[in-house]
Short mmCIF file of C-alpha atoms and ligand atoms in Angstrom, two decimals:
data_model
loop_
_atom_site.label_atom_id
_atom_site.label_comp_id
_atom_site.label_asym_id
_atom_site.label_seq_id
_atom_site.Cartn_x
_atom_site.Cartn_y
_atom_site.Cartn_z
CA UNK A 1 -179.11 11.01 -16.07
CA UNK A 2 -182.09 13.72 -15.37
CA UNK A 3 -180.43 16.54 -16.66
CA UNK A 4 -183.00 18.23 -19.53
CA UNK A 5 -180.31 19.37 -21.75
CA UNK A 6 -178.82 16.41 -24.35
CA UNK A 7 -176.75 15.85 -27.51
CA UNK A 8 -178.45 12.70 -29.37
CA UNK A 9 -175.92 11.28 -31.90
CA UNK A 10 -177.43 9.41 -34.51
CA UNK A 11 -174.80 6.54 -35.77
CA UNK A 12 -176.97 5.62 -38.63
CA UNK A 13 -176.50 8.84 -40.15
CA UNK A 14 -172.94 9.05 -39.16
CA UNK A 15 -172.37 5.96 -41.13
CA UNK A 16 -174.47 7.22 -44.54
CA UNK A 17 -172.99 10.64 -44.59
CA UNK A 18 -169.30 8.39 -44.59
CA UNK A 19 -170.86 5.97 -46.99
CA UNK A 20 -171.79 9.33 -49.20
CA UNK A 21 -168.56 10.49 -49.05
CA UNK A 22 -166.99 7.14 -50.06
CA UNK A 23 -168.60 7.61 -53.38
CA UNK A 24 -167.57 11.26 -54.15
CA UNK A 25 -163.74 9.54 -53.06
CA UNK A 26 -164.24 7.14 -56.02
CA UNK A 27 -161.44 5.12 -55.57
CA UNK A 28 -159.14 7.20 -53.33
CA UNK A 29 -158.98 5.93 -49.74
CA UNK A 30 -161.08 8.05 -47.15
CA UNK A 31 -159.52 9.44 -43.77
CA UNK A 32 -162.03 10.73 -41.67
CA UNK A 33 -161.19 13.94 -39.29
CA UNK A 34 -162.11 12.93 -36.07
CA UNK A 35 -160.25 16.23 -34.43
CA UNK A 36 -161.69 17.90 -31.56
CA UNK A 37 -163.42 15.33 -29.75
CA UNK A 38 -164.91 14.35 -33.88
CA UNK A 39 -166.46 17.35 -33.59
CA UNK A 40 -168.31 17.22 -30.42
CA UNK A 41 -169.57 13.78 -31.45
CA UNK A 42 -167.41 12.09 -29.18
CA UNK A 43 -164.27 10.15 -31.22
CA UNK A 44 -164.14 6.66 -30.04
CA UNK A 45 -168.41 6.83 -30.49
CA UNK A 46 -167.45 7.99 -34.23
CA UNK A 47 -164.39 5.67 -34.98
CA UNK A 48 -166.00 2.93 -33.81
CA UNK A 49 -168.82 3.42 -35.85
CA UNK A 50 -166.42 4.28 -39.27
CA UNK A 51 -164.48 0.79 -38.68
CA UNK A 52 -164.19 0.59 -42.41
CA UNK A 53 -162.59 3.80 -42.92
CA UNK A 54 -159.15 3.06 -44.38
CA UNK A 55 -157.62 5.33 -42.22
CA UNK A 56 -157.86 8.56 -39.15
CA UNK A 57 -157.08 12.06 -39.22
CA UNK A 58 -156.47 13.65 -35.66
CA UNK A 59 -155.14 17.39 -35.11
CA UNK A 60 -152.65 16.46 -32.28
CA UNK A 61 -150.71 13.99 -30.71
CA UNK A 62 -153.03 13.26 -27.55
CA UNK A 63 -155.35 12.82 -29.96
CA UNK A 64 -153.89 10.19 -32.10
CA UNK A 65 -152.19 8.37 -28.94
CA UNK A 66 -155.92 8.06 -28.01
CA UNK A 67 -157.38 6.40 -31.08
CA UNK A 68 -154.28 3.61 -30.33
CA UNK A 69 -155.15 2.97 -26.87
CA UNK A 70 -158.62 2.37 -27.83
CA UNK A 71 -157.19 -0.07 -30.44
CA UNK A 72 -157.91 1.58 -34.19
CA UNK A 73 -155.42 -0.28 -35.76
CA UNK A 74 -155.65 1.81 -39.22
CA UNK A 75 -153.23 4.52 -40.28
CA UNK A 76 -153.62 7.29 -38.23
CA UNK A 77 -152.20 11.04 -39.34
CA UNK A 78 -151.35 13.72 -36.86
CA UNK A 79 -151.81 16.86 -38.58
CA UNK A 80 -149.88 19.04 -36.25
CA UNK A 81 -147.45 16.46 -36.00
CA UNK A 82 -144.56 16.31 -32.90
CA UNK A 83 -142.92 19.04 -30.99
CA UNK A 84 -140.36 17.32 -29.16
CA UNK A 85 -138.33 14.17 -28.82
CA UNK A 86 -140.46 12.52 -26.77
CA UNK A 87 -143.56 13.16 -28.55
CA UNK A 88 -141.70 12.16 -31.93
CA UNK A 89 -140.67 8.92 -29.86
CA UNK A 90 -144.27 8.32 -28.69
CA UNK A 91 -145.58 8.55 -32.33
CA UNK A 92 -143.37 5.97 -33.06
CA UNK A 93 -144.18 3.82 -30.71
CA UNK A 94 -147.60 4.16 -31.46
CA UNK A 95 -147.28 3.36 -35.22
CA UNK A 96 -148.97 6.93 -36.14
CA UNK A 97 -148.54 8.95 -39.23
CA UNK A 98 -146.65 12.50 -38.29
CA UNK A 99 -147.61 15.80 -40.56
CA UNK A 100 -144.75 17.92 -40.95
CA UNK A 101 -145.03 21.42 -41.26
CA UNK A 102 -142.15 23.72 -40.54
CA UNK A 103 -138.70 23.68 -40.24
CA UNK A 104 -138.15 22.97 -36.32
CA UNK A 105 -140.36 19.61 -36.95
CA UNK A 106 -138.00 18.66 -40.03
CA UNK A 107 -134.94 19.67 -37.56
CA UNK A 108 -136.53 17.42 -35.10
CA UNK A 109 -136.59 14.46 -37.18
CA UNK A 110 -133.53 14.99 -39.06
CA UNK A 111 -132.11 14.97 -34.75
CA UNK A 112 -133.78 12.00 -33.57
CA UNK A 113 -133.89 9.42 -37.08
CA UNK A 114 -130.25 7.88 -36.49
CA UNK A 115 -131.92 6.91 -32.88
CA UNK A 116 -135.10 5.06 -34.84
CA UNK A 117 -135.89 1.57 -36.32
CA UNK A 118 -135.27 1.59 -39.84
CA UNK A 119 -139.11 2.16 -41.17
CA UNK A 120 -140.49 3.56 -38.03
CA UNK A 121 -141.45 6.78 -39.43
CA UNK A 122 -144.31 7.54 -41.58
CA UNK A 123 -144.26 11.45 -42.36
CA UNK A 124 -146.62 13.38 -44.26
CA UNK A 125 -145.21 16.98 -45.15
CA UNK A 126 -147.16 19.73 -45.09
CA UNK A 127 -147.18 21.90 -48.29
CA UNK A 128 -147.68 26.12 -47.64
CA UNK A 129 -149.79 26.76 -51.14
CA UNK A 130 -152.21 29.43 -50.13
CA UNK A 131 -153.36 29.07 -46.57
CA UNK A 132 -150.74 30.74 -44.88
CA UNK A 133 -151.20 28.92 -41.73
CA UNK A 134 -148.92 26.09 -41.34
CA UNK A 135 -146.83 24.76 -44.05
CA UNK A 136 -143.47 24.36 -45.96
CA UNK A 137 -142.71 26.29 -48.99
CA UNK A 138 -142.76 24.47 -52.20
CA UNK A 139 -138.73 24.50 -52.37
CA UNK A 140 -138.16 23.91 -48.70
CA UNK A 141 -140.80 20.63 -49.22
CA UNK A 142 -138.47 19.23 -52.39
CA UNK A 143 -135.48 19.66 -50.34
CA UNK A 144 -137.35 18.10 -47.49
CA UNK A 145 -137.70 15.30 -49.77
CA UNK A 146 -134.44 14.55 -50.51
CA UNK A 147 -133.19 14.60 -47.09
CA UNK A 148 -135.88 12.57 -45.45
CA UNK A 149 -136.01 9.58 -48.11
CA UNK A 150 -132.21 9.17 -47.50
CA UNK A 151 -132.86 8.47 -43.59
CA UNK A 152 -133.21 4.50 -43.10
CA UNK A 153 -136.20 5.40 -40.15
CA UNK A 154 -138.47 6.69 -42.88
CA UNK A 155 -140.81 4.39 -44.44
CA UNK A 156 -143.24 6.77 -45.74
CA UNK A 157 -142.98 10.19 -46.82
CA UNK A 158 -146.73 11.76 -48.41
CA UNK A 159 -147.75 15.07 -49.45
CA UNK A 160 -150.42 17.13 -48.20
CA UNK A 161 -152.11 20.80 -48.41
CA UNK A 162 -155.19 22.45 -47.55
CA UNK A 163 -157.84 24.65 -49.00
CA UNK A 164 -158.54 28.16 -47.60
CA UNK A 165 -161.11 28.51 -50.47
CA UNK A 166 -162.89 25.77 -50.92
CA UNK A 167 -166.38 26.48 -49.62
CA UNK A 168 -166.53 28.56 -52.73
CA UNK A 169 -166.94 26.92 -56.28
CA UNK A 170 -164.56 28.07 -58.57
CA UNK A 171 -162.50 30.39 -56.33
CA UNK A 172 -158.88 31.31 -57.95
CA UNK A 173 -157.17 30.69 -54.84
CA UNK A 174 -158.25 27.36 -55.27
CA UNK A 175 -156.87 27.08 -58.50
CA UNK A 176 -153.55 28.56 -57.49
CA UNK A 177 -153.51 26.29 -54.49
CA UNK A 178 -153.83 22.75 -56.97
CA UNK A 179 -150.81 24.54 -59.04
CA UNK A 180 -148.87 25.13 -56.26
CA UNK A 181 -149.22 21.79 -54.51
CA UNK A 182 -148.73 19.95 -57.90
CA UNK A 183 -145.35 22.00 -58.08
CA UNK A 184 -144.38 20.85 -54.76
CA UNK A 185 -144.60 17.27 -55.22
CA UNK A 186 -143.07 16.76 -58.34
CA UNK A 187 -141.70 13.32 -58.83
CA UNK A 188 -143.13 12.66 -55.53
CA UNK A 189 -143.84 8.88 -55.09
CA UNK A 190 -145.84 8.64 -51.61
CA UNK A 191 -149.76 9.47 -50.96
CA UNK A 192 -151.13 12.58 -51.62
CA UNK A 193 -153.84 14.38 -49.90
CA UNK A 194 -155.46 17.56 -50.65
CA UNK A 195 -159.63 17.16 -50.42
CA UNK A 196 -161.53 18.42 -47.38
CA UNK A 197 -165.42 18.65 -47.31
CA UNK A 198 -166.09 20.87 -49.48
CA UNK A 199 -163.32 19.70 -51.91
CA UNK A 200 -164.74 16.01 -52.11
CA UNK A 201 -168.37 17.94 -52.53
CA UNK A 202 -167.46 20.49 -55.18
CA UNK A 203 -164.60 17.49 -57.11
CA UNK A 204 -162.82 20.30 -57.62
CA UNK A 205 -159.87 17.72 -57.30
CA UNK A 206 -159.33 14.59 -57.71
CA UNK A 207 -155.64 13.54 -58.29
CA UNK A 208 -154.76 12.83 -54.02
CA UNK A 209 -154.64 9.17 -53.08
CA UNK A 210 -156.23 10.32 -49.41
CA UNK A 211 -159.11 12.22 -48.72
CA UNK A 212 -159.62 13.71 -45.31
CA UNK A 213 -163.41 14.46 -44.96
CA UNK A 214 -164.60 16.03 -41.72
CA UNK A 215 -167.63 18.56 -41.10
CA UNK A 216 -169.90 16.71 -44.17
CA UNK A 217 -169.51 13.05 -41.95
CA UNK A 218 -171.36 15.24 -39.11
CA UNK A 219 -173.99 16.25 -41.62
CA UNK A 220 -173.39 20.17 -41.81
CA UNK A 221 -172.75 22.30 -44.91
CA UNK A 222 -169.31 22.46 -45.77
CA UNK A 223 -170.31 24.90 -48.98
CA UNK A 224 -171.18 28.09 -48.92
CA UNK A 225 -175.29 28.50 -50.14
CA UNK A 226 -175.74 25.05 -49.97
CA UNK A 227 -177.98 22.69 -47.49
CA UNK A 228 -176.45 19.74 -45.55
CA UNK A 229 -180.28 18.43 -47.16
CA UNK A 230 -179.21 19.76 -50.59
CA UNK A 231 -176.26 18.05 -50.29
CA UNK A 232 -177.75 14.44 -49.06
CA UNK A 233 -175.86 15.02 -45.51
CA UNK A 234 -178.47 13.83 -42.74
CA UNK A 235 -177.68 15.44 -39.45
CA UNK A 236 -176.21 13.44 -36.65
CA UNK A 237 -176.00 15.54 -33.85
CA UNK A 238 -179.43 16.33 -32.38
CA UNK A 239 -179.15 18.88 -29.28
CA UNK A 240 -182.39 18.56 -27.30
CA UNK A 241 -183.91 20.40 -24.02
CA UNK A 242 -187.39 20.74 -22.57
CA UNK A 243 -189.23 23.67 -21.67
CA UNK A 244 -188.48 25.09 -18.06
CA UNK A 245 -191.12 27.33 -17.52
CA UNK A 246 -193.83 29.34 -19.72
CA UNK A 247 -195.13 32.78 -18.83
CA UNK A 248 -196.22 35.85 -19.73
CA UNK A 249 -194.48 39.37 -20.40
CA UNK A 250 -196.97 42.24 -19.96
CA UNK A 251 -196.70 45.18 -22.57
CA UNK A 252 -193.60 47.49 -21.87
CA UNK A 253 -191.60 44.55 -19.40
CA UNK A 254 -188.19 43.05 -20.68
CA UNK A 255 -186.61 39.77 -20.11
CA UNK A 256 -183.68 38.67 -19.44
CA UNK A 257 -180.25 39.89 -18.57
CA UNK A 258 -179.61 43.35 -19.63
CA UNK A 259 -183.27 43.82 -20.33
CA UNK A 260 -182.57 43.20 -23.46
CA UNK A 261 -185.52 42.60 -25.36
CA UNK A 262 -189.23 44.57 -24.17
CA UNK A 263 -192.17 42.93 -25.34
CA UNK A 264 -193.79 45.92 -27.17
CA UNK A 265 -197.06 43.70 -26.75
CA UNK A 266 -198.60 40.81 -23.95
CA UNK A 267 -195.77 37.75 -24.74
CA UNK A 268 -196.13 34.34 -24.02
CA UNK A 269 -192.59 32.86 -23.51
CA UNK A 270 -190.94 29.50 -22.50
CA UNK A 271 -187.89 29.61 -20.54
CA UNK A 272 -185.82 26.18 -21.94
CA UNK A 273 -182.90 24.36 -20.13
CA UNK A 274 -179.93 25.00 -22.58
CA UNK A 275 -177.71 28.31 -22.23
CA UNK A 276 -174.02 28.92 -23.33
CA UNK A 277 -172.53 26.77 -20.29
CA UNK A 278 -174.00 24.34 -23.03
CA UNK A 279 -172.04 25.28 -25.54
CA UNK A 280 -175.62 27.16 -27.19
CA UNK A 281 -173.86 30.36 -27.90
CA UNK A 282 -174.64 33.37 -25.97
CA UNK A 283 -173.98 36.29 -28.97
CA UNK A 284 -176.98 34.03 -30.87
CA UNK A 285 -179.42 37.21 -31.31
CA UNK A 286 -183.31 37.62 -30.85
CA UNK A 287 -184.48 35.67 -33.98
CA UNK A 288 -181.99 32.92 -33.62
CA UNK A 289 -184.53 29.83 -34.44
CA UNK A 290 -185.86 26.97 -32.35
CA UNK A 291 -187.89 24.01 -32.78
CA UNK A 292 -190.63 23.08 -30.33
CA UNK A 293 -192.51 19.91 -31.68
CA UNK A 294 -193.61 20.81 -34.79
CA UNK A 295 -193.59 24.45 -34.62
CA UNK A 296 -190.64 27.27 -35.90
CA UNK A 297 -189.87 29.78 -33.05
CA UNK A 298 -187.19 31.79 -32.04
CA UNK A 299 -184.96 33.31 -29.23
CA UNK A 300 -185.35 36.74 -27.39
CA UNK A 301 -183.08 38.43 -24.98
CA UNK A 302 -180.08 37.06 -24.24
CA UNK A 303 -178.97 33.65 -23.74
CA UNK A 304 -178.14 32.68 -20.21
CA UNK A 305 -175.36 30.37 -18.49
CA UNK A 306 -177.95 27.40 -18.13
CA UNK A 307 -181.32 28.61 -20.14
CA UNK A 308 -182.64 30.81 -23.18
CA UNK A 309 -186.06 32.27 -23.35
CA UNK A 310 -188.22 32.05 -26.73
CA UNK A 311 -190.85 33.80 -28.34
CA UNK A 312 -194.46 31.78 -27.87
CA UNK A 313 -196.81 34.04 -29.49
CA UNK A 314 -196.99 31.84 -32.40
CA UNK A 315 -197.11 28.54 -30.28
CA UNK A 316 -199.57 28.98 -28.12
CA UNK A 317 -199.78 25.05 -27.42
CA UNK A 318 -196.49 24.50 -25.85
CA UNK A 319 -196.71 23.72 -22.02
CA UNK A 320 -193.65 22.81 -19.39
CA UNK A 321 -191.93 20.06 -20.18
CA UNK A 322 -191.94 19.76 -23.96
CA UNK A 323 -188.89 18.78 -26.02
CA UNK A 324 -187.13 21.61 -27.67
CA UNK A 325 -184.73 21.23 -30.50
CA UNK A 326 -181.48 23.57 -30.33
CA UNK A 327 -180.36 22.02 -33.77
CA UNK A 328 -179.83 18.77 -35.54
CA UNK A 329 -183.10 17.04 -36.49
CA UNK A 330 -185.74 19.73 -38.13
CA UNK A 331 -183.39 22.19 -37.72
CA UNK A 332 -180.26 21.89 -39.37
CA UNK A 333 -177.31 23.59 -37.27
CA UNK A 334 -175.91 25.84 -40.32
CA UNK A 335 -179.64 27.61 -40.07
CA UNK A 336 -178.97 27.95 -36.25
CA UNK A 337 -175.18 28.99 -36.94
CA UNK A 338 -175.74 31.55 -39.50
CA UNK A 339 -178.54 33.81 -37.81
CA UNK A 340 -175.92 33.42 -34.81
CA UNK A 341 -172.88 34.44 -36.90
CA UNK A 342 -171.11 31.79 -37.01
CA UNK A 343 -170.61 28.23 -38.50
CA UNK A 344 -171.88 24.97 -38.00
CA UNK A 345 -168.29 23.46 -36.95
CA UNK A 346 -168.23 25.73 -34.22
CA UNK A 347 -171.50 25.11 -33.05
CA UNK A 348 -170.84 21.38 -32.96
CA UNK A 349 -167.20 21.69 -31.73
CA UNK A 350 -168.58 23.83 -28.66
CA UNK A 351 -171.08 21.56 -27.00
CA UNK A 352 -169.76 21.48 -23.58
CA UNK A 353 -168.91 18.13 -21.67
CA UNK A 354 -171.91 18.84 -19.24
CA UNK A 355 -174.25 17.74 -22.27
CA UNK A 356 -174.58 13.62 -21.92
CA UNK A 357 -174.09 12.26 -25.46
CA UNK A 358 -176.66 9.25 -26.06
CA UNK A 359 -175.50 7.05 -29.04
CA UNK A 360 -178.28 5.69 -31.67
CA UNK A 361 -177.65 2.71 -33.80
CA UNK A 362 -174.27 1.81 -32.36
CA UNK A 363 -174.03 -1.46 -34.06
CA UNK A 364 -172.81 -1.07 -37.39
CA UNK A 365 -174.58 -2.54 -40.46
C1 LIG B 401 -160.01 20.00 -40.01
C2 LIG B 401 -159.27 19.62 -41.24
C3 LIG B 401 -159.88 18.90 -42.29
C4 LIG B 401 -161.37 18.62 -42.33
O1 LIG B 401 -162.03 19.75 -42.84
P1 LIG B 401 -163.63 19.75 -43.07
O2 LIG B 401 -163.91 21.11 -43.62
O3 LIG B 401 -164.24 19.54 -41.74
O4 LIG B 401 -163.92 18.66 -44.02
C5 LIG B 401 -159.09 18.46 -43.33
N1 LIG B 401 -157.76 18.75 -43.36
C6 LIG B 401 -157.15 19.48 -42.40
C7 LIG B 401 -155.71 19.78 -42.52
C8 LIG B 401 -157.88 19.95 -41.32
O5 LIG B 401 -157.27 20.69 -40.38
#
């Protein structure tokens, strides 16, 4: 592989940041998200890695049909659950867990359960306490309840909301969220599951059975004000370039597309190999940072398709050639994300498949 531009995922770091969140679970099980490609991370890298984990959470179905072809023989939940007969039928096949979280899915089931194995079905329902996303109402979820425990095919039925809030300590919509959910599952006899990130950082509860930590097993902030550092997250995506080309702007010239940035004075600048076909993200302003060997710069002008220019005026040493850090190791990605207005999942999540992934410390221990 010669191209400049690469994502370095440190498996080491991975597996502490899990091992971390282990101990805030106490003795609750822990789920890892592995959604969206596990972030950018690459999910049969990550899973394989996490072989301990006691279970797998996945947003779709592709997703969860994946992790079984690969072999991950641990529960595995679907958050978004099934949208049709055949998908239901596939999830069954498969052995993974289904979320449920409106009333066409329950429809769905209620449909196709005569059809199943007795104790095929293992259905988590999705409880509406604040979000407003995706969700059944507390009343519709009891009702659920009773339906679905009466139908032979269902072996498992557990309980699970989500936190708009939780990146903020102490937020009342978290409190009315824990109220609502523990409303909704009165009585209720299956696993629970409630914590996120920053729910299994803050402890702001701690009665679920399943915790389903993603962004913190990356080593990003999931908290508002806080470092991943403060936090004891290490990073584990490192997104490296070199430097393309270094020159200088005379007084009064711009750079880049737009001419959007004039050096008011003489400006050394390096042109590196990483641009938003990258997944770097082109509304990242002048000022965004970036770390050249030792040494704190930052972007100017706009970010290109396949390169971004920086400021050199403080870094006078840098030459063609040297490695460039975009984020990860020396510069966390939440510093990158906020002066780019945005957040760290994003970042991660975005990193296009033209960036090779190169896996450190793939043997676990
Ligand atoms: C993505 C997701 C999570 C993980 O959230 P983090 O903030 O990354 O920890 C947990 N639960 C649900 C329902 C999710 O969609």
């Amino acid at each position: 592989m010669q191209r400049l531009v690469k994502a370095t995922i440190d498996l080491r770091a991975l597996r502490r940041n899990f091992a971390h969140a282990r101990r805030r679970a106490g003795r609750r099980q822990v789920w890892p998200v592995v959604k969206a490609d596990a972030y950018g991370h690459g999910m049969l890298e990550v899973v394989r890695a996490l072989a301990d984990a006691d279970g797998f959470c996945v947003a779709d179905l592709d997703e969860g049909l994946a992790l079984r072809e690969a072999g991950v023989t641990q529960p595995v939940l679907v958050i978004q659950g099934a949208h049709s007969g055949a998908g239901l039928a596939a999830a069954v096949a498969c052995g993974l867990t289904l979320g449920v979280h409106g009333p066409e899915q329950l429809a769905l089931i209620e449909k196709d359960a005569p059809k199943l194995p007795a104790g095929s079905l293992r259905l988590w329902l999705k409880i509406e306490t604040g979000m407003r996303r995706l969700g059944l109402e507390a009343e519709e979820a009891l009702e659920a309840q009773d339906r679905l425990s009466a139908l032979a095919a269902v072996a498992e039925l557990g309980m699970m909301t989500h936190f708009a809030c939780a990146d903020t300590t102490d937020h009342p919509l978290t409190d009315a969220q824990i109220t609502e959910f523990g409303m909704a599952t009165l009585g209720a006899k299956g696993p629970t599951s409630v914590c996120n990130s920053a729910a299994l950082l803050t402890g702001c509860y701690r009665r679920d059975t399943v915790v389903r930590p993603g962004i913190m097993l990356y080593g990003a902030s999931p908290l508002l004000g806080r470092t991943a550092d403060g936090l004891k997250l290490a990073p584990v995506m490192t997104l490296r370039s070199r430097v393309l080309a270094v020159k200088e702007v005379p007084a009064g010239h711009s750079v880049g597309y737009g001419a959007a940035w004039t050096a008011s004075e003489n400006t050394r600048i390096g042109i590196v190999a990483a641009g938003y076909g990258d997944g770097y993200p082109r509304h990242a302003p002048s000022g965004t940072p970036v770390r050249i060997g030792a040494c704190d710069v930052h972007t100017l002008g706009r970010v290109s398709m396949d390169s971004l220019t920086v400021d050199l005026r403080l870094a006078a040493h840098v030459r063609v050639g040297d490695e460039v850090v975009l984020w990860g190791r020396g510069l966390p990605v939440d510093q990158v994300a906020t002066a780019a207005g945005t957040i760290g999942y994003e970042l991660l999540t975005g990193v296009s498949s033209r960036v090779p992934r190169e896996y450190l410390g793939g043997e676990p221990g």
